[in-house]
mmCIF file of C-alpha atoms in Angstrom:
data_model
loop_
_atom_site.group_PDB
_atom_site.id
_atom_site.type_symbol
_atom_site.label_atom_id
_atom_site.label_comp_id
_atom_site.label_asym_id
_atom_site.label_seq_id
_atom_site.Cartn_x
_atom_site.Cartn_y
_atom_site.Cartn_z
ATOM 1 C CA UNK A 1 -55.643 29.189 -15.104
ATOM 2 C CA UNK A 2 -56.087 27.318 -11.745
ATOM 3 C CA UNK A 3 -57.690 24.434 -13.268
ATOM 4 C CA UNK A 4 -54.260 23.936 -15.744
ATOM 5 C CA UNK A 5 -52.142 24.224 -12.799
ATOM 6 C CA UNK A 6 -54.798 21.309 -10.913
ATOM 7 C CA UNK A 7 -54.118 19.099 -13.806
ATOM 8 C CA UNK A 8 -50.819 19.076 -14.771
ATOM 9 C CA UNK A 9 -50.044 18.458 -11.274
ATOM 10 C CA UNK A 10 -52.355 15.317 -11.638
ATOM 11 C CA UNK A 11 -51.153 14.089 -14.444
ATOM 12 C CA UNK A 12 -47.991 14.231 -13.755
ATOM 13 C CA UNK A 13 -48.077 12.648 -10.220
ATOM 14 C CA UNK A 14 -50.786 10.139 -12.095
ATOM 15 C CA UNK A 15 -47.515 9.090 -14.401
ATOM 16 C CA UNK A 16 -45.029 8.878 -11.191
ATOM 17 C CA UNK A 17 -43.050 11.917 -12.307
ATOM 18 C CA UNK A 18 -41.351 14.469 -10.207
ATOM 19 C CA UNK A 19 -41.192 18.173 -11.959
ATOM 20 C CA UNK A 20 -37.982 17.497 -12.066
ATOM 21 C CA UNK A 21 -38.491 14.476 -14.381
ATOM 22 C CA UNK A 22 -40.986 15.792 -16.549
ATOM 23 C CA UNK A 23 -39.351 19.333 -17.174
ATOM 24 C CA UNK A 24 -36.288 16.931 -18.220
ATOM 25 C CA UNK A 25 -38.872 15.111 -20.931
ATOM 26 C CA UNK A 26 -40.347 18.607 -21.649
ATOM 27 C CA UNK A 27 -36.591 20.270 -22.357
ATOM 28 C CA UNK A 28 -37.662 22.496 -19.675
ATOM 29 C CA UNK A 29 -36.476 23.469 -16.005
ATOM 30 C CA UNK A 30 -37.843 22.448 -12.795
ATOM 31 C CA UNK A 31 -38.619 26.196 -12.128
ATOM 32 C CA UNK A 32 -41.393 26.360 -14.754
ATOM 33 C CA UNK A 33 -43.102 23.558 -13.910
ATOM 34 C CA UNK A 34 -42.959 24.733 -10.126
ATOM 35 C CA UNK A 35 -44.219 28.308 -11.293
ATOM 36 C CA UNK A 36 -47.206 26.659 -13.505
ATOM 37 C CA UNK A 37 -48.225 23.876 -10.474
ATOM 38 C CA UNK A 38 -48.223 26.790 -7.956
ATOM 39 C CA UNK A 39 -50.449 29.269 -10.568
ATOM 40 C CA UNK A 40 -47.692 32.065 -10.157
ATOM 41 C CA UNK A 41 -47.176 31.329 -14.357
ATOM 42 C CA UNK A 42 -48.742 30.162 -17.076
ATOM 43 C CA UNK A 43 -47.284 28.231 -20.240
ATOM 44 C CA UNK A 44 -47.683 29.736 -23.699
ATOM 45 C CA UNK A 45 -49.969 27.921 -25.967
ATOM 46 C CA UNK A 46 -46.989 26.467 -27.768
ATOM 47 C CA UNK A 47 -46.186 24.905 -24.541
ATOM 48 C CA UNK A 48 -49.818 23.656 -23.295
ATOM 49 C CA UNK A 49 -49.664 22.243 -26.565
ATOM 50 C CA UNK A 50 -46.555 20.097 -26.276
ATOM 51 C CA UNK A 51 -47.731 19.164 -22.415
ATOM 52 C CA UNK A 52 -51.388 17.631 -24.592
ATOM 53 C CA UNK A 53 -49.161 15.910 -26.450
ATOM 54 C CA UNK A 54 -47.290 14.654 -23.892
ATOM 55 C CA UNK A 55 -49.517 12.968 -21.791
ATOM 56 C CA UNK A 56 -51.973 12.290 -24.293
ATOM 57 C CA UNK A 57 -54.673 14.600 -23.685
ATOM 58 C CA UNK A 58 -56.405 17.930 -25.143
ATOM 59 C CA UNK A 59 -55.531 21.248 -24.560
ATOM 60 C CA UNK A 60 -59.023 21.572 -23.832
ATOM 61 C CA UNK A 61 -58.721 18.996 -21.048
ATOM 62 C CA UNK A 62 -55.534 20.911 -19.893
ATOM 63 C CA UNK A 63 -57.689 24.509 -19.913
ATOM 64 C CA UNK A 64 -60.768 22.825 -18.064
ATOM 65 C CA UNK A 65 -63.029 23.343 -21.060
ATOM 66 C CA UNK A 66 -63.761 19.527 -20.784
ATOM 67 C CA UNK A 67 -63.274 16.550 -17.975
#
């Protein structure tokens, strides 16, 4: 899921958030936002759901089935 990782990096730079910051607003740690960002992980749909939410998008969006 390189395109995920592509976004949530942009959206969250886009917002002026650090990982740190946003795995704090997730109730997450900084190492899985690092992991997804660098494509070693990916989130579970449960998650990519909740990261939508957050920022206001689709989890299509998120998934690069639409811009």
């Amino acid at each position: 899921m390189k395109i995920f990782a592509e976004r949530l990096k942009e959206l969250r730079i886009e917002k002026g958030l650090t990982q740190n910051q946003l795995a704090k607003n997730l109730g997450l740690t900084h190492t899985a936002i690092n992991l997804w960002e660098s494509k070693k992980r990916v989130p579970n749909f449960d998650m990519v759901i909740l990261i939508a939410q957050y920022f206001g998008v689709s989890t299509d969006y998120l998934a690069g089935l639409e811009d």
